[in-house]
Coordinates of C-alpha atoms in Angstrom, one line a residue:
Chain A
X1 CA 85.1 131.5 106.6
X2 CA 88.2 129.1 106.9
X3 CA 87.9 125.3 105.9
X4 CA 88.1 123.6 108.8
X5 CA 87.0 120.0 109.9
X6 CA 83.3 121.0 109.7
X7 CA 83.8 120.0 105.9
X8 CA 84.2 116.7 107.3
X9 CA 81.4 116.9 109.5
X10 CA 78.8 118.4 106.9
X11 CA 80.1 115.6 104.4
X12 CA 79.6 112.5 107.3
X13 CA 76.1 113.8 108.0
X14 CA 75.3 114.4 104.6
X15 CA 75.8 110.9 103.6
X16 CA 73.8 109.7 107.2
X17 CA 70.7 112.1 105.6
X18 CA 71.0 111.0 102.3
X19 CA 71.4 106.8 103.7
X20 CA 68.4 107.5 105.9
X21 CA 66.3 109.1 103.6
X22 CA 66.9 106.5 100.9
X23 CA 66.2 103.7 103.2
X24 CA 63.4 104.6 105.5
X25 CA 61.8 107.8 103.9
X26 CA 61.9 107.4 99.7
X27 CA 61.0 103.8 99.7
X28 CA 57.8 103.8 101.4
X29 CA 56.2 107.3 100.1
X30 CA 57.1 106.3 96.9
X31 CA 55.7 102.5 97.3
X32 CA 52.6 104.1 98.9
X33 CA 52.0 106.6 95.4
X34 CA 53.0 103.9 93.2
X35 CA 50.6 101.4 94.9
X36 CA 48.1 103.8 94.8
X37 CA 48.8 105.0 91.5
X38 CA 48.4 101.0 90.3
X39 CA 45.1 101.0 92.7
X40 CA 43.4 103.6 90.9
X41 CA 44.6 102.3 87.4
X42 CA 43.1 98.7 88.7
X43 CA 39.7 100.7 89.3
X44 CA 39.7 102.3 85.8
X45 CA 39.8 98.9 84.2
X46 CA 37.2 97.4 86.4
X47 CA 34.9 100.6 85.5
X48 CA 35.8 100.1 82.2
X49 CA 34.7 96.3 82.5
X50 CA 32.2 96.8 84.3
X51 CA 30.5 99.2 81.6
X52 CA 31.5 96.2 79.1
X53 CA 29.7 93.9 81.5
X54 CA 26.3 96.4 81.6
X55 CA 26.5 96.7 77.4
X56 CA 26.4 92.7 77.4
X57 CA 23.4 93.0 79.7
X58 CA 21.5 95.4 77.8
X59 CA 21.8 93.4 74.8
X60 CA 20.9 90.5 76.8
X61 CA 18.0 92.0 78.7
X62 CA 16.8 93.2 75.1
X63 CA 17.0 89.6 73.9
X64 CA 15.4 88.4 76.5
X65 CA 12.4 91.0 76.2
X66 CA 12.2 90.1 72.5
X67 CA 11.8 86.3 73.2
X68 CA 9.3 87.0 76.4
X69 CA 7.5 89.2 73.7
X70 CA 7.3 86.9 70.9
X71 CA 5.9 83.7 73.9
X72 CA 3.3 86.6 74.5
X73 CA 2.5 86.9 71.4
X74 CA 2.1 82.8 70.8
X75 CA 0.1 82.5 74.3
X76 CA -2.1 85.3 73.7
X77 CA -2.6 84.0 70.0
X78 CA -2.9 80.8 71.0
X79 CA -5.6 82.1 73.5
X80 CA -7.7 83.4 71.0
X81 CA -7.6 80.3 69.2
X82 CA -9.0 78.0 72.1
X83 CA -11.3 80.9 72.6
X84 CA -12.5 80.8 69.0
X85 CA -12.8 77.1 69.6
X86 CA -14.9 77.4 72.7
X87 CA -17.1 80.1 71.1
X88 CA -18.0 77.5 68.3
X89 CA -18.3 74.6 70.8
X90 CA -20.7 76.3 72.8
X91 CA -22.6 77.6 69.4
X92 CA -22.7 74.0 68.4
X93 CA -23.7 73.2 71.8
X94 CA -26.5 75.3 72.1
X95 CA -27.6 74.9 68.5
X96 CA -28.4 71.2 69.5
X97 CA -30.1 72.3 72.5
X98 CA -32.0 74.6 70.8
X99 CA -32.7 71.7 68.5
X100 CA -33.5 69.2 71.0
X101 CA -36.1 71.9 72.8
X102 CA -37.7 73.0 69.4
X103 CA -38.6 68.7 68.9
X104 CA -39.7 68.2 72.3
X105 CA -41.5 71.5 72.1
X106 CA -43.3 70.3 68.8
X107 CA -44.0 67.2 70.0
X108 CA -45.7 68.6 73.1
X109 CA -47.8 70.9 71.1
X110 CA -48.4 68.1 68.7
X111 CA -49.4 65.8 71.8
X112 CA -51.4 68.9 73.1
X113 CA -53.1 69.3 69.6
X114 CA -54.0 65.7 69.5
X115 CA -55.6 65.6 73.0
X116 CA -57.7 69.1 72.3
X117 CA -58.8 67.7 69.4
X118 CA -60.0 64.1 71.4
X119 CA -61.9 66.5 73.9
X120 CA -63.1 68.5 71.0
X121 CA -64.8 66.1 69.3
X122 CA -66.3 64.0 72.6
X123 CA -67.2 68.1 72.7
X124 CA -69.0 67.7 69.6
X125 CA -70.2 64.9 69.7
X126 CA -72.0 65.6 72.9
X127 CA -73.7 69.2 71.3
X128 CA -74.1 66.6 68.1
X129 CA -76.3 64.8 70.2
X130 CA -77.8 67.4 72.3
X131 CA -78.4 69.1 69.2
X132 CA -79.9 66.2 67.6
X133 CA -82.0 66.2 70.9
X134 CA -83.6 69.3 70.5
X135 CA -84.2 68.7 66.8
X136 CA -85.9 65.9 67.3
X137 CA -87.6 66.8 70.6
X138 CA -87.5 63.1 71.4
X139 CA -85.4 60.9 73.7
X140 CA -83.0 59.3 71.3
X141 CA -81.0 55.9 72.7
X142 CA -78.0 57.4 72.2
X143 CA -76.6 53.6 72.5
X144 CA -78.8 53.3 69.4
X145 CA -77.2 56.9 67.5
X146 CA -73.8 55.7 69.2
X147 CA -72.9 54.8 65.2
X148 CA -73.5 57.6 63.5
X149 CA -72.5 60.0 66.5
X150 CA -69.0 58.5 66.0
X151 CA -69.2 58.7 61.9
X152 CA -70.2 62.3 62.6
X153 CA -67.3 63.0 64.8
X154 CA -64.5 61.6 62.6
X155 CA -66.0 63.6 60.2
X156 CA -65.3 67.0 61.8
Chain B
X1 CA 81.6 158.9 113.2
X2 CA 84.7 157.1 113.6
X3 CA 83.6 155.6 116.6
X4 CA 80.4 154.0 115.0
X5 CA 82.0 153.0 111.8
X6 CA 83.7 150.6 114.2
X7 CA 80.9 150.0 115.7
X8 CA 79.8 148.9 112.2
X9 CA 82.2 147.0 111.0
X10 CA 82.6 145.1 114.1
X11 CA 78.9 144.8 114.1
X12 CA 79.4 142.7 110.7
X13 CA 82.7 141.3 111.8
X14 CA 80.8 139.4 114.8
X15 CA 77.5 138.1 112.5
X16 CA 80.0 136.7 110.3
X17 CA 82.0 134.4 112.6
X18 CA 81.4 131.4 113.6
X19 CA 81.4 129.6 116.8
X20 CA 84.7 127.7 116.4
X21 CA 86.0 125.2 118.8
X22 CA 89.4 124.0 118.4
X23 CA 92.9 124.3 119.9
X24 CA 93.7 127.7 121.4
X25 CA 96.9 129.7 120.7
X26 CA 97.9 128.5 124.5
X27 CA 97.1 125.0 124.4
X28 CA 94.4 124.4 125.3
X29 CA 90.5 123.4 123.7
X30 CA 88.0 125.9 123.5
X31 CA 86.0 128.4 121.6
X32 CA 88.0 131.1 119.5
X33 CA 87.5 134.6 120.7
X34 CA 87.9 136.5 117.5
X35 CA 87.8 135.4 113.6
X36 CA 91.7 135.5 113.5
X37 CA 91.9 133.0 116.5
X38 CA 89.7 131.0 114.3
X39 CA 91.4 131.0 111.7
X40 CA 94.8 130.4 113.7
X41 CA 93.1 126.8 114.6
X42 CA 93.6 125.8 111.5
X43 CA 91.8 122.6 110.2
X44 CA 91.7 120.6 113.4
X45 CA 88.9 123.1 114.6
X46 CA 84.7 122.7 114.0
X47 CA 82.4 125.2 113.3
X48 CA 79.9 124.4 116.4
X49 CA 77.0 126.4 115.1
X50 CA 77.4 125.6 111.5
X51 CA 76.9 121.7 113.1
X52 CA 74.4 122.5 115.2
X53 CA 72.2 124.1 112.7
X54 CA 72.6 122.2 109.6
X55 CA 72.3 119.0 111.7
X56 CA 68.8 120.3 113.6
X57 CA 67.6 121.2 109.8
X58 CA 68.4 117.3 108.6
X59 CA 67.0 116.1 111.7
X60 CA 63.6 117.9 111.2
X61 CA 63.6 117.0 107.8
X62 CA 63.9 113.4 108.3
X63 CA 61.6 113.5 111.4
X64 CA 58.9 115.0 109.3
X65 CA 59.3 112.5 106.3
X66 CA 59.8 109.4 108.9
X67 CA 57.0 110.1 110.2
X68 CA 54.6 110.5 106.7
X69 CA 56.7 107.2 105.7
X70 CA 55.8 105.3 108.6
X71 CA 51.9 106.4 108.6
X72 CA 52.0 106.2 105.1
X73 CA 48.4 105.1 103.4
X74 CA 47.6 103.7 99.9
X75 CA 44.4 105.5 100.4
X76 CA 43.1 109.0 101.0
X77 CA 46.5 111.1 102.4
X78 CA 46.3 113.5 104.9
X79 CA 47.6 117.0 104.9
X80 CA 50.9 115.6 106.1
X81 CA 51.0 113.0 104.0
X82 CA 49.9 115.0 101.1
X83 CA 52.6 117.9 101.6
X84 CA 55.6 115.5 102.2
X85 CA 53.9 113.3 98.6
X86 CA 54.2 116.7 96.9
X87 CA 57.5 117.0 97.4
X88 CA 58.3 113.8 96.8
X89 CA 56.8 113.8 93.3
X90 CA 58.0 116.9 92.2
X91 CA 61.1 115.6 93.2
X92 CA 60.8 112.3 91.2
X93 CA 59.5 114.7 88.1
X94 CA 62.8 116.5 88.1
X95 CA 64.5 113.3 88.3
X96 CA 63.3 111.2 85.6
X97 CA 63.3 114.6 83.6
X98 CA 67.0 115.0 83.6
X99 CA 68.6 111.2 84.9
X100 CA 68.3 109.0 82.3
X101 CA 70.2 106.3 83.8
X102 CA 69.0 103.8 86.2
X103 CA 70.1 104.2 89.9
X104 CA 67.7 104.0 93.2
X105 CA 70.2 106.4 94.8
X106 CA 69.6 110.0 92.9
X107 CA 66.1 110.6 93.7
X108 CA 66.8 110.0 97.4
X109 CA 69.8 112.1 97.4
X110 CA 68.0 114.8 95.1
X111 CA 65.1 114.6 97.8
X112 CA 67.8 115.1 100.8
X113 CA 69.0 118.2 99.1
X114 CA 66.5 120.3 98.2
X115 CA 64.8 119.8 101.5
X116 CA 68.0 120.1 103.6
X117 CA 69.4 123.2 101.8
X118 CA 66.2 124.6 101.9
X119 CA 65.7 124.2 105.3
X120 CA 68.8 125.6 106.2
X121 CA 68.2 128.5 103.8
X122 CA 64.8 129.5 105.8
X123 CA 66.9 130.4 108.4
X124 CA 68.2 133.2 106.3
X125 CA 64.5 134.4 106.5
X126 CA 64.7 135.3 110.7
X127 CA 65.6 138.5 111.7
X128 CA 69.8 138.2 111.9
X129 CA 69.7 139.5 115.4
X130 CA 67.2 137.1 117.1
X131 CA 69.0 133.9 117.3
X132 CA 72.7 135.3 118.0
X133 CA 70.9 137.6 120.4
X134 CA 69.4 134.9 122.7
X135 CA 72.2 132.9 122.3
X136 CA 74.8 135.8 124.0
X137 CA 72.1 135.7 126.8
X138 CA 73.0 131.9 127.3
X139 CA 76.9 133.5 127.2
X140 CA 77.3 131.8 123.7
X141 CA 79.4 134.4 122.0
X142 CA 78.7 134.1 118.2
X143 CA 76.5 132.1 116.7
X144 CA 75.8 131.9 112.6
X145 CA 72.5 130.2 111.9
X146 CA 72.4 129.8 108.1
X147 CA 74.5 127.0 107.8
X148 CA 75.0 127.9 104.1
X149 CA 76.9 130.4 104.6
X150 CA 79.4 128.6 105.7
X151 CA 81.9 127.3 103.0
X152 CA 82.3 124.0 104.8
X153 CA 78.6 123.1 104.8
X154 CA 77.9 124.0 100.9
X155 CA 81.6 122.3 100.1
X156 CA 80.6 119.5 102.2
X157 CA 77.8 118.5 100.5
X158 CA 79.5 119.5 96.7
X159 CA 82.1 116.8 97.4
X160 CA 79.6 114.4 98.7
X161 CA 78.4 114.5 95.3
X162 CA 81.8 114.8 93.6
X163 CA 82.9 112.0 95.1
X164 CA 79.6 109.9 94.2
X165 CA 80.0 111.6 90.3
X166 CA 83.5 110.2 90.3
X167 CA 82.5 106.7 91.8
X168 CA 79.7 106.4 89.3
X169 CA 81.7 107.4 86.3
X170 CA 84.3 104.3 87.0
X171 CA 81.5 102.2 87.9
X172 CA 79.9 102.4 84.7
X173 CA 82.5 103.3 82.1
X174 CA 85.7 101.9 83.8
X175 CA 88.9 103.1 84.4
X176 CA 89.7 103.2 80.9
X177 CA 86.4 104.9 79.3
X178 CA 86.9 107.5 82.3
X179 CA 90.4 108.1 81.6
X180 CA 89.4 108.3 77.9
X181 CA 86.7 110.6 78.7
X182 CA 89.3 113.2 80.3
X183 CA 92.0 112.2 78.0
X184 CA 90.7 112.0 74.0
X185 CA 88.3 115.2 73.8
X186 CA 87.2 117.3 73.0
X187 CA 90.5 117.6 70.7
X188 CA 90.7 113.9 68.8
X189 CA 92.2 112.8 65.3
X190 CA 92.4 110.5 63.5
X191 CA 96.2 109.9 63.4
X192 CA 97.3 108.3 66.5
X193 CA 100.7 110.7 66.5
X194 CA 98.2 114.0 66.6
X195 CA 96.0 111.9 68.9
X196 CA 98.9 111.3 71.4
X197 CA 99.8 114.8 71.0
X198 CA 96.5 115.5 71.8
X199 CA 96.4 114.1 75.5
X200 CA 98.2 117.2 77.3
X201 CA 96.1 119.5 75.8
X202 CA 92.6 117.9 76.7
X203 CA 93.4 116.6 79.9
X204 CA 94.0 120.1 81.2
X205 CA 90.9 121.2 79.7
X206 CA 89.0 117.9 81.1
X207 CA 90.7 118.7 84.4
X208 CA 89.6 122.0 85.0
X209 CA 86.1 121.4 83.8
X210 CA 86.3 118.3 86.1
X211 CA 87.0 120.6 89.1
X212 CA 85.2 123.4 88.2
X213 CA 82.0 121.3 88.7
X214 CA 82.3 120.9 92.8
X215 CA 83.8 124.4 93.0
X216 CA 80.6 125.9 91.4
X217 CA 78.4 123.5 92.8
X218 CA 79.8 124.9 96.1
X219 CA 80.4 128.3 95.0
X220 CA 77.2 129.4 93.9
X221 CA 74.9 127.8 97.0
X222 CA 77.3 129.4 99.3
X223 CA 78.0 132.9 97.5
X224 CA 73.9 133.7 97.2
X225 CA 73.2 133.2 100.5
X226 CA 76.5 134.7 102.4
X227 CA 75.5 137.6 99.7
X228 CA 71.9 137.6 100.6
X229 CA 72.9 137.2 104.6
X230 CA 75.1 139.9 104.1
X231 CA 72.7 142.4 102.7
X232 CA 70.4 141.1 105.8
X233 CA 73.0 142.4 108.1
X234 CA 73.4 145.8 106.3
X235 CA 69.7 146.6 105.9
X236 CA 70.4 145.7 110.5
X237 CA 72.4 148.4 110.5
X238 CA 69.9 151.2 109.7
X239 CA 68.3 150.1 112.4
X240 CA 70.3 152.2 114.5
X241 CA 70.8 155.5 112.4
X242 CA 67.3 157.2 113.9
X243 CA 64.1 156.6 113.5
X244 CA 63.4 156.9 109.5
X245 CA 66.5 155.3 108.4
X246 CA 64.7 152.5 110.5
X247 CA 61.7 152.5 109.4
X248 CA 63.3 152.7 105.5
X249 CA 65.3 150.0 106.7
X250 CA 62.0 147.7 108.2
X251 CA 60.6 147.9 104.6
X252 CA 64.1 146.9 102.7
X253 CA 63.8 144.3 104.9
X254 CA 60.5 143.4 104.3
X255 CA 61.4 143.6 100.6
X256 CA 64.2 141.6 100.7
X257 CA 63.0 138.9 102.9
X258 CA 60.5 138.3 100.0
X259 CA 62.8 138.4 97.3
X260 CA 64.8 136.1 99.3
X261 CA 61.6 133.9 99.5
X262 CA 62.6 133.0 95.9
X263 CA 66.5 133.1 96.0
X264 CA 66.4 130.2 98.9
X265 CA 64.1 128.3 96.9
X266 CA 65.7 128.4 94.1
X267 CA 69.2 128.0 95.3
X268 CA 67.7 124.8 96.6
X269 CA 66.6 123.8 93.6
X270 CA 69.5 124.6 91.3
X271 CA 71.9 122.7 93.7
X272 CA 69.3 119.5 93.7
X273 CA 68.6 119.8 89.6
X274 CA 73.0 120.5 89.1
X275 CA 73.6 117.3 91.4
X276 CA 71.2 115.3 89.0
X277 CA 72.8 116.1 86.1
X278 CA 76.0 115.4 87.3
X279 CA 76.0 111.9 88.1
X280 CA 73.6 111.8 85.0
X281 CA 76.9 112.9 83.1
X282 CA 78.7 110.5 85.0
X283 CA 76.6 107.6 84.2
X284 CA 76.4 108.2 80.5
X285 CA 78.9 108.8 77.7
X286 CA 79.4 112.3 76.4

């Protein structure tokens, strides 16, 4: 209970803790929390950027959608168009065709007309004179008829 | 009955000396026998176990924050680490909550006192008999382990700080705005006769405000824990008054250890938060 020289001692080694824990125990916690601390504040503001960044790429992915959209819309009406096109080219096309076969088609039967109508009337010319044979139960020179065989057969 | 009062008081006599070592009334070195021949020694004498213990306590402090200093990590902490940070920020909360100056030192300082009286107020916490018991078996005859409880060790520490609070308050108003400060209030006019008139008066007041501050400082740290130590030794005693008194006295124990829980704590703390306000007194104008 007396004041002695322990005073002194207590106050020597209170100043060596307080030195030591200034110099080799405050510093570095604190460093270590305040780094920290600035670490976690750095990672707020990149999230907080980073949320910026994906806002700006929304609007651009919508931007872009809208102008893929719109080329879509110009191809596929633009498709349509050449399609349109094509249908009336081939229409055209095949109208010709159609024309061309119809001509060729009338000029065969016209052709086909023509040459029936030869063999017909050699036909009936021939029963003309066979006919004529029987009516006149007599050989005719049908060299001699040959005339008016032939005016007889342009006539039918 | 008169036999085991002395028993009693002797009982409380021994708990409450300390292991001195100094100059014996013969001539020679070595350990006082008794708390008279201690206090024969006079100054040139050392309280052994009061440096023994406070010093372990400060050395296991500092070992424990070396080591969470030097594996300290930006990252994810450990249980260690994260036990020594809360400390640290409460600490630095208190701080900044009552320093208002700038100066690297306080924190530090404030750090190295809570822990370190703390510490050595845990101590108060073991049963009173146990360490003084094993240390008579190594033919040590007293030994006080709550190094609070001795004057030297809270004194120690309040002049440490008294002595900083002085440097600081001629460091940063001068000689002049200090012996101003103690000088010209609270009592001040305007007319320079009163004024002079004055200086008596205030620096009397300013005087024995100026050393009341260490003396309380000191004072209060060391008179809650010799009080609390003390009540620790008395609740001992029913010990050996038969079996119920013992068993009434295991609970006030219990009780009181718990209580004490808080009074260390807080003595801690006060001393720490009274330290910061000092040399924040110092290093403004008031």
């Amino acid at each position: 209970m007396n004041i002695n020289l322990t005073l002194i001692g207590q106050l020597l080694s209170f100043v060596v803790f307080v030195w030591f824990t200034m110099k080799f125990v405050w510093t570095p916690i604190m460093g270590a929390l305040e780094e920290r601390s600035k670490g976690i504040a750095d990672g707020l503001a990149a999230a907080e950027q980073g949320k910026h960044e994906r806002e700006l790429a929304k609007d651009r992915v919508k931007e872009v959608l809208h102008d893929a959209k719109a080329q879509a819309g110009d191809i596929v009406a633009q498709a349509k168009k050449r399609a349109a096109e094509i249908v009336d080219e081939a229409k055209t096309d095949a109208h010709g065709e159609g024309e061309r076969l119809l001509t060729a088609a009338r000029a065969e039967i016209e052709q086909e007309t023509n040459r029936a109508r030869e063999q017909l009337r050699g036909k009936v010319a021939e029963l003309a004179i066979i006919g004529a044979e029987k009516i006149l139960h007599k050989e005719i020179n049908a060299a001699a008829h040959q005339e008016i065989v032939d005016s007889l057969a342009k006539e039918i | 009955m008169a036999a085991d009062t002395l028993t009693s008081s002797e009982y409380i006599r021994h708990h409450l000396t300390n292991l001195t070592y100094g100059q014996l009334p013969d001539g020679s070195w070595g350990f006082a026998h008794d708390m008279a021949q201690a206090k024969e020694m006079g100054f040139w004498s050392i309280n052994v176990d009061t440096m023994f213990w406070s010093i372990l306590m400060g050395v296991l402090f500092l070992y424990f924050f070396k080591k969470v200093a030097d594996s300290v990590t930006t990252g994810i902490p450990d249980g260690m680490q994260n036990f020594a940070e809360w400390i640290v920020e409460f600490i630095d909360d208190n701080v900044h909550a009552s320093f208002t100056g700038r100066n690297a030192m306080v924190a530090p300082l404030a750090l190295t006192l809570f822990c370190w009286i703390f510490l050595m107020n845990l101590m108060d916490l073991l049963p009173v008999d146990l360490i003084p018991s094993l240390a008579r078996l190594l033919g040590i005859p007293f030994m006080k382990v709550v190094s609070t409880t001795d004057p030297n060790a809270t004194f120690g520490m309040a002049i440490g700080v008294f002595v900083l609070v002085f440097y600081y308050s001629i460091k940063i108003k001068g000689v002049g705005g200090f012996v101003g400060e103690l000088t010209l209030q609270p009592f001040s006019s305007d007319n320079p006769l009163v004024k002079v008139a004055f200086i008596p008066v205030n620096l009397a007041l300013e005087l024995v405000s100026l050393v009341a501050k260490p003396l309380s400082h000191s004072l209060r740290l060391f008179g809650n824990m010799y009080a609390g130590e003390m009540i620790f030794i008395l609740i001992a005693i029913m010990y050996s008054a038969g079996a119920v008194t013992g068993v009434f006295g295991g609970l006030l124990q219990l009780g009181w250890a718990i209580f004490h829980i808080l009074i260390i704590t807080l003595q801690a703390f006060i001393f720490m938060v009274l330290t910061i306000v000092y040399l924040d007194m110092a290093h403004n104008e008031h």
